[in-house]
């Protein structure tokens, strides 16, 4: 049984707590938060502390706090020679204090506290300085996920920037779509099947092959009409830039 102490109870650790507590290969022996929290009824038996000096013994301490806080927090953690991991895509393993054994346990998914995720399908990117610790993270990952991959900090930084494009930017484009429709009182959910099919399609086709639309077809009349329909200057710029990228790529 791998014993974990979870540090922080935000989007990531609220899901990780469920996954680790529900596996018979892992146990959450304690949760630390700096603020008061309300745990779901099912997990209220998990010991909770707001005092770092009361941290229990564990095989691994999972620090899922804001990226900017990781370095200072790990330096002030009253532990020595313990396995301390962070869960960030964009932060190097070197941003953890060397007074402990360092690692990374990055679940490659977008988490919000109140949404349901299928943890088993989430790739877990692991990294550790020590091969024994790497093996422990591999085992902990396999307890909660079907896909655990060894990824170093440089590779993880690349994955993170790619993830910003395919998740954060795409989500903002959803917002732009919603905003355009709102002006005429058209409900956003009319686009939901299209959004779902777009995501679903790349399970079988490469993004390059899945591309459709006026830019790909080089349909100049439609592109011009769309530019006239857009009143927001920034949306026009985004439309023009993405159109240019698609046209240039597919003209090759
Ligand atoms: N959200 C995602 O989709 C996602 C996906 C993969 C990885 N990650 C990574 O996972 C980590 C956590 O992200 P998150 O989205 O779960 O963050 P979050 O929802 O903003 O929660 C952050 C948690 O950290 C605590 N915290 C922040 N600064 C702290 C400090 N100095 N000392 C103690 N506790 C502190 C917060 O406590 P308070 O409530 O007291 O502020 C809160 O419990 C980040 O490294 C992030 O990059 C996030």
PDB file of C-alpha atoms and ligand atoms in Angstrom:
ATOM      1  CA  UNK A   1       0.000   0.000   0.000  1.00  0.00           C
ATOM      2  CA  UNK A   2       1.493   3.355  -1.049  1.00  0.00           C
ATOM      3  CA  UNK A   3       0.809   6.010   1.581  1.00  0.00           C
ATOM      4  CA  UNK A   4       0.378   9.583   0.331  1.00  0.00           C
ATOM      5  CA  UNK A   5      -0.029  12.932   2.061  1.00  0.00           C
ATOM      6  CA  UNK A   6      -1.809  15.443  -0.155  1.00  0.00           C
ATOM      7  CA  UNK A   7      -0.868  19.093   0.130  1.00  0.00           C
ATOM      8  CA  UNK A   8      -3.410  21.619  -1.152  1.00  0.00           C
ATOM      9  CA  UNK A   9      -7.028  20.920  -2.012  1.00  0.00           C
ATOM     10  CA  UNK A  10      -7.691  22.701  -5.289  1.00  0.00           C
ATOM     11  CA  UNK A  11      -8.795  21.401  -8.683  1.00  0.00           C
ATOM     12  CA  UNK A  12      -6.103  18.706  -8.967  1.00  0.00           C
ATOM     13  CA  UNK A  13      -5.940  17.332  -5.435  1.00  0.00           C
ATOM     14  CA  UNK A  14      -9.734  17.189  -5.097  1.00  0.00           C
ATOM     15  CA  UNK A  15      -9.686  14.654  -7.986  1.00  0.00           C
ATOM     16  CA  UNK A  16      -6.419  12.971  -6.964  1.00  0.00           C
ATOM     17  CA  UNK A  17      -7.744  12.469  -3.442  1.00  0.00           C
ATOM     18  CA  UNK A  18     -10.760  10.570  -4.799  1.00  0.00           C
ATOM     19  CA  UNK A  19      -8.620   8.461  -7.149  1.00  0.00           C
ATOM     20  CA  UNK A  20      -5.970   7.569  -4.536  1.00  0.00           C
ATOM     21  CA  UNK A  21      -8.480   6.982  -1.735  1.00  0.00           C
ATOM     22  CA  UNK A  22     -10.585   4.705  -3.949  1.00  0.00           C
ATOM     23  CA  UNK A  23      -7.674   2.514  -5.096  1.00  0.00           C
ATOM     24  CA  UNK A  24      -6.796  -0.532  -2.989  1.00  0.00           C
ATOM     25  CA  UNK A  25      -3.100   0.002  -3.794  1.00  0.00           C
ATOM     26  CA  UNK A  26      -2.878   3.529  -2.394  1.00  0.00           C
ATOM     27  CA  UNK A  27      -4.056   5.370   0.715  1.00  0.00           C
ATOM     28  CA  UNK A  28      -4.356   9.064   1.503  1.00  0.00           C
ATOM     29  CA  UNK A  29      -3.055   9.192   5.063  1.00  0.00           C
ATOM     30  CA  UNK A  30      -3.508  12.957   5.450  1.00  0.00           C
ATOM     31  CA  UNK A  31      -4.511  16.149   3.711  1.00  0.00           C
ATOM     32  CA  UNK A  32      -2.839  19.473   4.478  1.00  0.00           C
ATOM     33  CA  UNK A  33      -4.403  22.787   3.476  1.00  0.00           C
ATOM     34  CA  UNK A  34      -3.499  26.284   4.594  1.00  0.00           C
ATOM     35  CA  UNK A  35      -7.173  27.373   4.567  1.00  0.00           C
ATOM     36  CA  UNK A  36     -10.271  25.786   6.082  1.00  0.00           C
ATOM     37  CA  UNK A  37     -11.954  23.301   3.740  1.00  0.00           C
ATOM     38  CA  UNK A  38     -15.053  21.142   3.613  1.00  0.00           C
ATOM     39  CA  UNK A  39     -14.301  17.588   2.439  1.00  0.00           C
ATOM     40  CA  UNK A  40     -17.050  15.577   0.688  1.00  0.00           C
ATOM     41  CA  UNK A  41     -18.855  13.279   3.174  1.00  0.00           C
ATOM     42  CA  UNK A  42     -17.249  10.146   1.690  1.00  0.00           C
ATOM     43  CA  UNK A  43     -13.742  11.422   2.553  1.00  0.00           C
ATOM     44  CA  UNK A  44     -14.336  13.074   5.894  1.00  0.00           C
ATOM     45  CA  UNK A  45     -12.515  10.262   7.692  1.00  0.00           C
ATOM     46  CA  UNK A  46      -9.222  11.271   6.017  1.00  0.00           C
ATOM     47  CA  UNK A  47      -7.124  13.125   8.612  1.00  0.00           C
ATOM     48  CA  UNK A  48      -6.834  16.829   7.830  1.00  0.00           C
ATOM     49  CA  UNK A  49      -4.355  19.352   9.183  1.00  0.00           C
ATOM     50  CA  UNK A  50      -3.608  23.034   8.693  1.00  0.00           C
ATOM     51  CA  UNK A  51      -0.301  22.716  10.550  1.00  0.00           C
ATOM     52  CA  UNK A  52       2.758  21.670   8.514  1.00  0.00           C
ATOM     53  CA  UNK A  53       4.493  20.554  11.718  1.00  0.00           C
ATOM     54  CA  UNK A  54       1.863  17.859  12.125  1.00  0.00           C
ATOM     55  CA  UNK A  55       2.511  16.127   8.791  1.00  0.00           C
ATOM     56  CA  UNK A  56       2.250  12.344   9.088  1.00  0.00           C
ATOM     57  CA  UNK A  57       4.770   9.831   7.760  1.00  0.00           C
ATOM     58  CA  UNK A  58       4.120   8.806   4.176  1.00  0.00           C
ATOM     59  CA  UNK A  59       5.825   7.315   1.132  1.00  0.00           C
ATOM     60  CA  UNK A  60       5.099  10.422  -0.919  1.00  0.00           C
ATOM     61  CA  UNK A  61       4.018  14.042  -0.342  1.00  0.00           C
ATOM     62  CA  UNK A  62       1.997  15.416  -3.258  1.00  0.00           C
ATOM     63  CA  UNK A  63       2.207  19.202  -3.497  1.00  0.00           C
ATOM     64  CA  UNK A  64      -0.600  20.420  -5.780  1.00  0.00           C
ATOM     65  CA  UNK A  65      -0.480  24.158  -5.204  1.00  0.00           C
ATOM     66  CA  UNK A  66      -0.115  27.178  -7.498  1.00  0.00           C
ATOM     67  CA  UNK A  67       2.963  26.906  -9.749  1.00  0.00           C
ATOM     68  CA  UNK A  68       4.480  30.144  -8.414  1.00  0.00           C
ATOM     69  CA  UNK A  69       4.295  28.901  -4.820  1.00  0.00           C
ATOM     70  CA  UNK A  70       5.988  25.499  -5.328  1.00  0.00           C
ATOM     71  CA  UNK A  71       9.640  26.545  -4.833  1.00  0.00           C
ATOM     72  CA  UNK A  72       9.162  28.595  -1.638  1.00  0.00           C
ATOM     73  CA  UNK A  73       6.688  26.095  -0.249  1.00  0.00           C
ATOM     74  CA  UNK A  74       9.018  23.125  -0.787  1.00  0.00           C
ATOM     75  CA  UNK A  75      11.913  25.015   0.789  1.00  0.00           C
ATOM     76  CA  UNK A  76       9.854  25.741   3.896  1.00  0.00           C
ATOM     77  CA  UNK A  77       8.395  22.243   4.165  1.00  0.00           C
ATOM     78  CA  UNK A  78       9.544  20.790   7.535  1.00  0.00           C
ATOM     79  CA  UNK A  79      10.618  17.461   5.981  1.00  0.00           C
ATOM     80  CA  UNK A  80      14.002  16.015   5.057  1.00  0.00           C
ATOM     81  CA  UNK A  81      14.935  13.225   2.648  1.00  0.00           C
ATOM     82  CA  UNK A  82      11.256  12.445   1.928  1.00  0.00           C
ATOM     83  CA  UNK A  83       9.778  11.969  -1.550  1.00  0.00           C
ATOM     84  CA  UNK A  84       8.100  15.287  -2.413  1.00  0.00           C
ATOM     85  CA  UNK A  85       6.424  15.657  -5.810  1.00  0.00           C
ATOM     86  CA  UNK A  86       4.594  18.463  -7.539  1.00  0.00           C
ATOM     87  CA  UNK A  87       1.811  18.002 -10.099  1.00  0.00           C
ATOM     88  CA  UNK A  88       2.616  20.776 -12.561  1.00  0.00           C
ATOM     89  CA  UNK A  89       3.089  20.551 -16.312  1.00  0.00           C
ATOM     90  CA  UNK A  90       4.989  23.805 -16.612  1.00  0.00           C
ATOM     91  CA  UNK A  91       7.342  23.636 -13.605  1.00  0.00           C
ATOM     92  CA  UNK A  92      10.735  21.876 -13.673  1.00  0.00           C
ATOM     93  CA  UNK A  93      11.655  19.244 -11.092  1.00  0.00           C
ATOM     94  CA  UNK A  94      14.438  21.682 -10.109  1.00  0.00           C
ATOM     95  CA  UNK A  95      11.787  23.965  -8.621  1.00  0.00           C
ATOM     96  CA  UNK A  96      11.563  21.577  -5.681  1.00  0.00           C
ATOM     97  CA  UNK A  97      13.963  21.939  -2.753  1.00  0.00           C
ATOM     98  CA  UNK A  98      16.913  19.544  -2.738  1.00  0.00           C
ATOM     99  CA  UNK A  99      16.537  18.847   0.984  1.00  0.00           C
ATOM    100  CA  UNK A 100      13.960  16.213  -0.041  1.00  0.00           C
ATOM    101  CA  UNK A 101      13.920  13.523  -2.762  1.00  0.00           C
ATOM    102  CA  UNK A 102      12.245  15.172  -5.711  1.00  0.00           C
ATOM    103  CA  UNK A 103       9.657  14.027  -8.216  1.00  0.00           C
ATOM    104  CA  UNK A 104       6.801  15.028 -10.480  1.00  0.00           C
ATOM    105  CA  UNK A 105       3.375  13.411 -10.816  1.00  0.00           C
ATOM    106  CA  UNK A 106       1.629  15.384 -13.583  1.00  0.00           C
ATOM    107  CA  UNK A 107      -1.872  14.271 -14.576  1.00  0.00           C
ATOM    108  CA  UNK A 108      -2.303  15.495 -18.148  1.00  0.00           C
ATOM    109  CA  UNK A 109      -5.887  16.669 -18.015  1.00  0.00           C
ATOM    110  CA  UNK A 110      -7.878  19.825 -17.333  1.00  0.00           C
ATOM    111  CA  UNK A 111      -9.427  19.699 -13.864  1.00  0.00           C
ATOM    112  CA  UNK A 112     -12.148  21.808 -12.327  1.00  0.00           C
ATOM    113  CA  UNK A 113     -13.307  20.990  -8.812  1.00  0.00           C
ATOM    114  CA  UNK A 114     -16.937  20.243  -9.639  1.00  0.00           C
ATOM    115  CA  UNK A 115     -16.580  18.288 -12.877  1.00  0.00           C
ATOM    116  CA  UNK A 116     -16.380  14.497 -13.107  1.00  0.00           C
ATOM    117  CA  UNK A 117     -13.276  12.974 -14.725  1.00  0.00           C
ATOM    118  CA  UNK A 118     -12.443   9.399 -15.632  1.00  0.00           C
ATOM    119  CA  UNK A 119      -9.066   9.279 -13.868  1.00  0.00           C
ATOM    120  CA  UNK A 120      -8.169   5.894 -15.409  1.00  0.00           C
ATOM    121  CA  UNK A 121      -7.995   7.497 -18.877  1.00  0.00           C
ATOM    122  CA  UNK A 122      -5.695  10.356 -17.817  1.00  0.00           C
ATOM    123  CA  UNK A 123      -2.003  10.007 -18.781  1.00  0.00           C
ATOM    124  CA  UNK A 124       0.229  10.520 -15.760  1.00  0.00           C
ATOM    125  CA  UNK A 125       3.667  11.962 -16.549  1.00  0.00           C
ATOM    126  CA  UNK A 126       6.181  10.974 -13.893  1.00  0.00           C
ATOM    127  CA  UNK A 127       9.737  12.049 -13.176  1.00  0.00           C
ATOM    128  CA  UNK A 128      12.063  11.446 -10.222  1.00  0.00           C
ATOM    129  CA  UNK A 129      15.735  11.989  -9.417  1.00  0.00           C
ATOM    130  CA  UNK A 130      16.051   8.513  -7.895  1.00  0.00           C
ATOM    131  CA  UNK A 131      15.133   5.304  -9.791  1.00  0.00           C
ATOM    132  CA  UNK A 132      13.492   3.820  -6.648  1.00  0.00           C
ATOM    133  CA  UNK A 133      11.292   6.885  -6.330  1.00  0.00           C
ATOM    134  CA  UNK A 134      10.495   6.689 -10.034  1.00  0.00           C
ATOM    135  CA  UNK A 135       9.349   3.082  -9.489  1.00  0.00           C
ATOM    136  CA  UNK A 136       7.127   4.196  -6.607  1.00  0.00           C
ATOM    137  CA  UNK A 137       5.569   6.949  -8.753  1.00  0.00           C
ATOM    138  CA  UNK A 138       5.078   4.425 -11.562  1.00  0.00           C
ATOM    139  CA  UNK A 139       3.225   2.114  -9.145  1.00  0.00           C
ATOM    140  CA  UNK A 140       1.141   4.986  -7.737  1.00  0.00           C
ATOM    141  CA  UNK A 141       0.309   6.120 -11.274  1.00  0.00           C
ATOM    142  CA  UNK A 142      -0.705   2.598 -12.321  1.00  0.00           C
ATOM    143  CA  UNK A 143      -2.995   2.368  -9.282  1.00  0.00           C
ATOM    144  CA  UNK A 144      -5.113   5.242 -10.612  1.00  0.00           C
ATOM    145  CA  UNK A 145      -4.477   5.381 -14.363  1.00  0.00           C
ATOM    146  CA  UNK A 146      -4.092   3.081 -17.361  1.00  0.00           C
ATOM    147  CA  UNK A 147      -1.273   5.214 -18.811  1.00  0.00           C
ATOM    148  CA  UNK A 148       1.848   6.228 -16.914  1.00  0.00           C
ATOM    149  CA  UNK A 149       4.787   7.703 -18.848  1.00  0.00           C
ATOM    150  CA  UNK A 150       8.295   8.727 -17.838  1.00  0.00           C
ATOM    151  CA  UNK A 151       8.782  12.299 -19.018  1.00  0.00           C
ATOM    152  CA  UNK A 152      11.635  14.636 -18.105  1.00  0.00           C
ATOM    153  CA  UNK A 153      11.169  18.319 -17.274  1.00  0.00           C
ATOM    154  CA  UNK A 154      12.156  19.558 -20.761  1.00  0.00           C
ATOM    155  CA  UNK A 155       9.706  17.198 -22.459  1.00  0.00           C
ATOM    156  CA  UNK A 156       6.990  18.087 -19.934  1.00  0.00           C
ATOM    157  CA  UNK A 157       7.453  21.802 -20.696  1.00  0.00           C
ATOM    158  CA  UNK A 158       6.829  21.017 -24.401  1.00  0.00           C
ATOM    159  CA  UNK A 159       3.757  18.921 -23.550  1.00  0.00           C
ATOM    160  CA  UNK A 160       2.495  21.786 -21.418  1.00  0.00           C
ATOM    161  CA  UNK A 161       2.818  24.396 -24.164  1.00  0.00           C
ATOM    162  CA  UNK A 162       1.087  22.035 -26.623  1.00  0.00           C
ATOM    163  CA  UNK A 163      -1.649  21.493 -24.023  1.00  0.00           C
ATOM    164  CA  UNK A 164      -2.192  25.242 -23.773  1.00  0.00           C
ATOM    165  CA  UNK A 165      -2.910  25.310 -27.523  1.00  0.00           C
ATOM    166  CA  UNK A 166      -5.243  22.299 -27.618  1.00  0.00           C
ATOM    167  CA  UNK A 167      -7.070  23.013 -24.377  1.00  0.00           C
ATOM    168  CA  UNK A 168      -6.840  26.593 -23.090  1.00  0.00           C
ATOM    169  CA  UNK A 169      -6.781  28.331 -26.469  1.00  0.00           C
ATOM    170  CA  UNK A 170      -9.427  26.067 -27.988  1.00  0.00           C
ATOM    171  CA  UNK A 171     -11.623  26.716 -24.948  1.00  0.00           C
ATOM    172  CA  UNK A 172     -11.235  30.456 -25.453  1.00  0.00           C
ATOM    173  CA  UNK A 173     -12.267  29.989 -29.075  1.00  0.00           C
ATOM    174  CA  UNK A 174     -15.439  28.315 -27.709  1.00  0.00           C
ATOM    175  CA  UNK A 175     -16.012  31.509 -25.739  1.00  0.00           C
ATOM    176  CA  UNK A 176     -15.609  33.605 -28.892  1.00  0.00           C
ATOM    177  CA  UNK A 177     -18.146  31.349 -30.640  1.00  0.00           C
ATOM    178  CA  UNK A 178     -20.553  31.790 -27.720  1.00  0.00           C
ATOM    179  CA  UNK A 179     -20.076  35.557 -27.763  1.00  0.00           C
ATOM    180  CA  UNK A 180     -20.737  35.795 -31.508  1.00  0.00           C
ATOM    181  CA  UNK A 181     -23.997  33.817 -31.143  1.00  0.00           C
ATOM    182  CA  UNK A 182     -25.085  35.707 -28.013  1.00  0.00           C
ATOM    183  CA  UNK A 183     -25.397  38.935 -29.990  1.00  0.00           C
ATOM    184  CA  UNK A 184     -28.312  37.316 -31.898  1.00  0.00           C
ATOM    185  CA  UNK A 185     -29.703  35.335 -28.954  1.00  0.00           C
ATOM    186  CA  UNK A 186     -28.664  31.977 -30.461  1.00  0.00           C
ATOM    187  CA  UNK A 187     -27.911  29.355 -27.767  1.00  0.00           C
ATOM    188  CA  UNK A 188     -24.305  28.143 -27.623  1.00  0.00           C
ATOM    189  CA  UNK A 189     -25.349  24.499 -27.267  1.00  0.00           C
ATOM    190  CA  UNK A 190     -26.321  24.432 -30.952  1.00  0.00           C
ATOM    191  CA  UNK A 191     -22.541  24.038 -31.469  1.00  0.00           C
ATOM    192  CA  UNK A 192     -22.079  21.222 -28.939  1.00  0.00           C
ATOM    193  CA  UNK A 193     -22.369  18.285 -31.419  1.00  0.00           C
ATOM    194  CA  UNK A 194     -19.862  20.026 -33.707  1.00  0.00           C
ATOM    195  CA  UNK A 195     -17.412  20.548 -30.838  1.00  0.00           C
ATOM    196  CA  UNK A 196     -17.784  16.925 -29.777  1.00  0.00           C
ATOM    197  CA  UNK A 197     -17.277  15.577 -33.317  1.00  0.00           C
ATOM    198  CA  UNK A 198     -14.212  17.803 -33.826  1.00  0.00           C
ATOM    199  CA  UNK A 199     -12.610  16.322 -30.695  1.00  0.00           C
ATOM    200  CA  UNK A 200     -13.783  12.795 -31.470  1.00  0.00           C
ATOM    201  CA  UNK A 201     -12.500  12.865 -35.081  1.00  0.00           C
ATOM    202  CA  UNK A 202      -8.822  13.203 -34.150  1.00  0.00           C
ATOM    203  CA  UNK A 203      -8.951   9.805 -32.444  1.00  0.00           C
ATOM    204  CA  UNK A 204      -8.880   8.333 -35.986  1.00  0.00           C
ATOM    205  CA  UNK A 205      -7.488  11.154 -38.158  1.00  0.00           C
ATOM    206  CA  UNK A 206      -4.441  13.389 -37.727  1.00  0.00           C
ATOM    207  CA  UNK A 207      -5.332  17.061 -37.041  1.00  0.00           C
ATOM    208  CA  UNK A 208      -3.922  17.829 -40.481  1.00  0.00           C
ATOM    209  CA  UNK A 209      -6.261  15.347 -42.206  1.00  0.00           C
ATOM    210  CA  UNK A 210      -9.249  16.362 -40.054  1.00  0.00           C
ATOM    211  CA  UNK A 211      -9.008  20.043 -41.089  1.00  0.00           C
ATOM    212  CA  UNK A 212     -12.037  21.383 -42.972  1.00  0.00           C
ATOM    213  CA  UNK A 213     -13.537  24.852 -43.536  1.00  0.00           C
ATOM    214  CA  UNK A 214     -13.224  27.907 -45.790  1.00  0.00           C
ATOM    215  CA  UNK A 215      -9.511  28.493 -45.036  1.00  0.00           C
ATOM    216  CA  UNK A 216      -8.575  24.924 -45.951  1.00  0.00           C
ATOM    217  CA  UNK A 217     -10.697  25.179 -49.159  1.00  0.00           C
ATOM    218  CA  UNK A 218      -9.276  28.636 -49.838  1.00  0.00           C
ATOM    219  CA  UNK A 219     -12.880  29.850 -50.243  1.00  0.00           C
ATOM    220  CA  UNK A 220     -12.142  33.589 -50.490  1.00  0.00           C
ATOM    221  CA  UNK A 221     -15.800  34.732 -50.792  1.00  0.00           C
ATOM    222  CA  UNK A 222     -16.839  33.052 -47.526  1.00  0.00           C
ATOM    223  CA  UNK A 223     -13.729  34.304 -45.737  1.00  0.00           C
ATOM    224  CA  UNK A 224     -14.531  37.870 -46.808  1.00  0.00           C
ATOM    225  CA  UNK A 225     -18.176  37.518 -45.727  1.00  0.00           C
ATOM    226  CA  UNK A 226     -17.114  36.249 -42.307  1.00  0.00           C
ATOM    227  CA  UNK A 227     -14.739  39.182 -41.880  1.00  0.00           C
ATOM    228  CA  UNK A 228     -17.685  41.568 -42.538  1.00  0.00           C
ATOM    229  CA  UNK A 229     -19.920  39.727 -40.068  1.00  0.00           C
ATOM    230  CA  UNK A 230     -17.410  40.157 -37.240  1.00  0.00           C
ATOM    231  CA  UNK A 231     -17.698  43.472 -35.392  1.00  0.00           C
ATOM    232  CA  UNK A 232     -15.052  42.851 -32.747  1.00  0.00           C
ATOM    233  CA  UNK A 233     -11.665  43.944 -34.155  1.00  0.00           C
ATOM    234  CA  UNK A 234      -9.716  41.390 -32.089  1.00  0.00           C
ATOM    235  CA  UNK A 235     -11.944  38.555 -33.296  1.00  0.00           C
ATOM    236  CA  UNK A 236     -11.259  39.765 -36.865  1.00  0.00           C
ATOM    237  CA  UNK A 237      -7.510  39.609 -36.188  1.00  0.00           C
ATOM    238  CA  UNK A 238      -7.784  36.099 -34.687  1.00  0.00           C
ATOM    239  CA  UNK A 239      -9.888  34.982 -37.682  1.00  0.00           C
ATOM    240  CA  UNK A 240      -7.375  36.442 -40.161  1.00  0.00           C
ATOM    241  CA  UNK A 241      -4.347  34.943 -38.399  1.00  0.00           C
ATOM    242  CA  UNK A 242      -5.797  31.437 -38.085  1.00  0.00           C
ATOM    243  CA  UNK A 243      -7.051  31.586 -41.678  1.00  0.00           C
ATOM    244  CA  UNK A 244      -3.557  32.573 -42.851  1.00  0.00           C
ATOM    245  CA  UNK A 245      -1.917  29.713 -40.914  1.00  0.00           C
ATOM    246  CA  UNK A 246      -4.360  27.128 -42.307  1.00  0.00           C
ATOM    247  CA  UNK A 247      -4.045  28.463 -45.879  1.00  0.00           C
ATOM    248  CA  UNK A 248      -0.243  28.507 -45.759  1.00  0.00           C
ATOM    249  CA  UNK A 249      -0.062  25.021 -44.281  1.00  0.00           C
ATOM    250  CA  UNK A 250      -2.517  23.436 -46.730  1.00  0.00           C
ATOM    251  CA  UNK A 251      -1.102  25.239 -49.785  1.00  0.00           C
ATOM    252  CA  UNK A 252       2.142  23.258 -49.298  1.00  0.00           C
TER     253      UNK A 252
HETATM  254  N1  LIG B   1      -6.196  22.659 -12.904  1.00  0.00           N
HETATM  255  C1  LIG B   1      -5.678  21.908 -13.853  1.00  0.00           C
HETATM  256  O1  LIG B   1      -6.342  21.640 -14.861  1.00  0.00           O
HETATM  257  C2  LIG B   1      -4.291  21.311 -13.700  1.00  0.00           C
HETATM  258  C3  LIG B   1      -3.968  20.192 -14.486  1.00  0.00           C
HETATM  259  C4  LIG B   1      -2.725  19.568 -14.306  1.00  0.00           C
HETATM  260  C5  LIG B   1      -1.827  20.089 -13.380  1.00  0.00           C
HETATM  261  N2  LIG B   1      -2.148  21.219 -12.667  1.00  0.00           N
HETATM  262  C6  LIG B   1      -1.155  21.704 -11.688  1.00  0.00           C
HETATM  263  O2  LIG B   1      -1.540  21.283 -10.378  1.00  0.00           O
HETATM  264  C7  LIG B   1      -1.183  22.292  -9.409  1.00  0.00           C
HETATM  265  C8  LIG B   1      -2.413  22.722  -8.657  1.00  0.00           C
HETATM  266  O3  LIG B   1      -3.323  23.279  -9.577  1.00  0.00           O
HETATM  267  P1  LIG B   1      -4.856  23.477  -9.188  1.00  0.00           P
HETATM  268  O4  LIG B   1      -5.579  23.840 -10.440  1.00  0.00           O
HETATM  269  O5  LIG B   1      -5.316  22.342  -8.363  1.00  0.00           O
HETATM  270  O6  LIG B   1      -4.745  24.776  -8.282  1.00  0.00           O
HETATM  271  P2  LIG B   1      -5.894  25.519  -7.477  1.00  0.00           P
HETATM  272  O7  LIG B   1      -7.222  24.926  -7.774  1.00  0.00           O
HETATM  273  O8  LIG B   1      -5.663  26.975  -7.661  1.00  0.00           O
HETATM  274  O9  LIG B   1      -5.579  25.121  -5.962  1.00  0.00           O
HETATM  275  C9  LIG B   1      -4.379  25.467  -5.382  1.00  0.00           C
HETATM  276  C10 LIG B   1      -4.330  24.945  -3.967  1.00  0.00           C
HETATM  277  O10 LIG B   1      -3.048  25.290  -3.479  1.00  0.00           O
HETATM  278  C11 LIG B   1      -3.179  26.037  -2.292  1.00  0.00           C
HETATM  279  N3  LIG B   1      -2.075  26.964  -2.216  1.00  0.00           N
HETATM  280  C12 LIG B   1      -1.714  27.922  -3.103  1.00  0.00           C
HETATM  281  N4  LIG B   1      -0.609  28.553  -2.686  1.00  0.00           N
HETATM  282  C13 LIG B   1      -0.273  27.958  -1.514  1.00  0.00           C
HETATM  283  C14 LIG B   1       0.781  28.177  -0.578  1.00  0.00           C
HETATM  284  N5  LIG B   1       1.706  29.112  -0.755  1.00  0.00           N
HETATM  285  N6  LIG B   1       0.818  27.384   0.515  1.00  0.00           N
HETATM  286  C15 LIG B   1      -0.103  26.439   0.726  1.00  0.00           C
HETATM  287  N7  LIG B   1      -1.133  26.185  -0.110  1.00  0.00           N
HETATM  288  C16 LIG B   1      -1.199  26.955  -1.210  1.00  0.00           C
HETATM  289  C17 LIG B   1      -4.537  26.698  -2.382  1.00  0.00           C
HETATM  290  O11 LIG B   1      -4.951  27.026  -1.103  1.00  0.00           O
HETATM  291  P3  LIG B   1      -5.959  28.248  -0.784  1.00  0.00           P
HETATM  292  O12 LIG B   1      -7.326  27.697  -1.052  1.00  0.00           O
HETATM  293  O13 LIG B   1      -5.684  28.521   0.645  1.00  0.00           O
HETATM  294  O14 LIG B   1      -5.582  29.380  -1.697  1.00  0.00           O
HETATM  295  C18 LIG B   1      -5.343  25.553  -3.023  1.00  0.00           C
HETATM  296  O15 LIG B   1      -5.692  24.583  -2.065  1.00  0.00           O
HETATM  297  C19 LIG B   1      -0.484  23.387 -10.197  1.00  0.00           C
HETATM  298  O16 LIG B   1       0.903  23.137 -10.168  1.00  0.00           O
HETATM  299  C20 LIG B   1      -1.010  23.217 -11.615  1.00  0.00           C
HETATM  300  O17 LIG B   1      -0.114  23.673 -12.595  1.00  0.00           O
HETATM  301  C21 LIG B   1      -3.365  21.828 -12.797  1.00  0.00           C
END
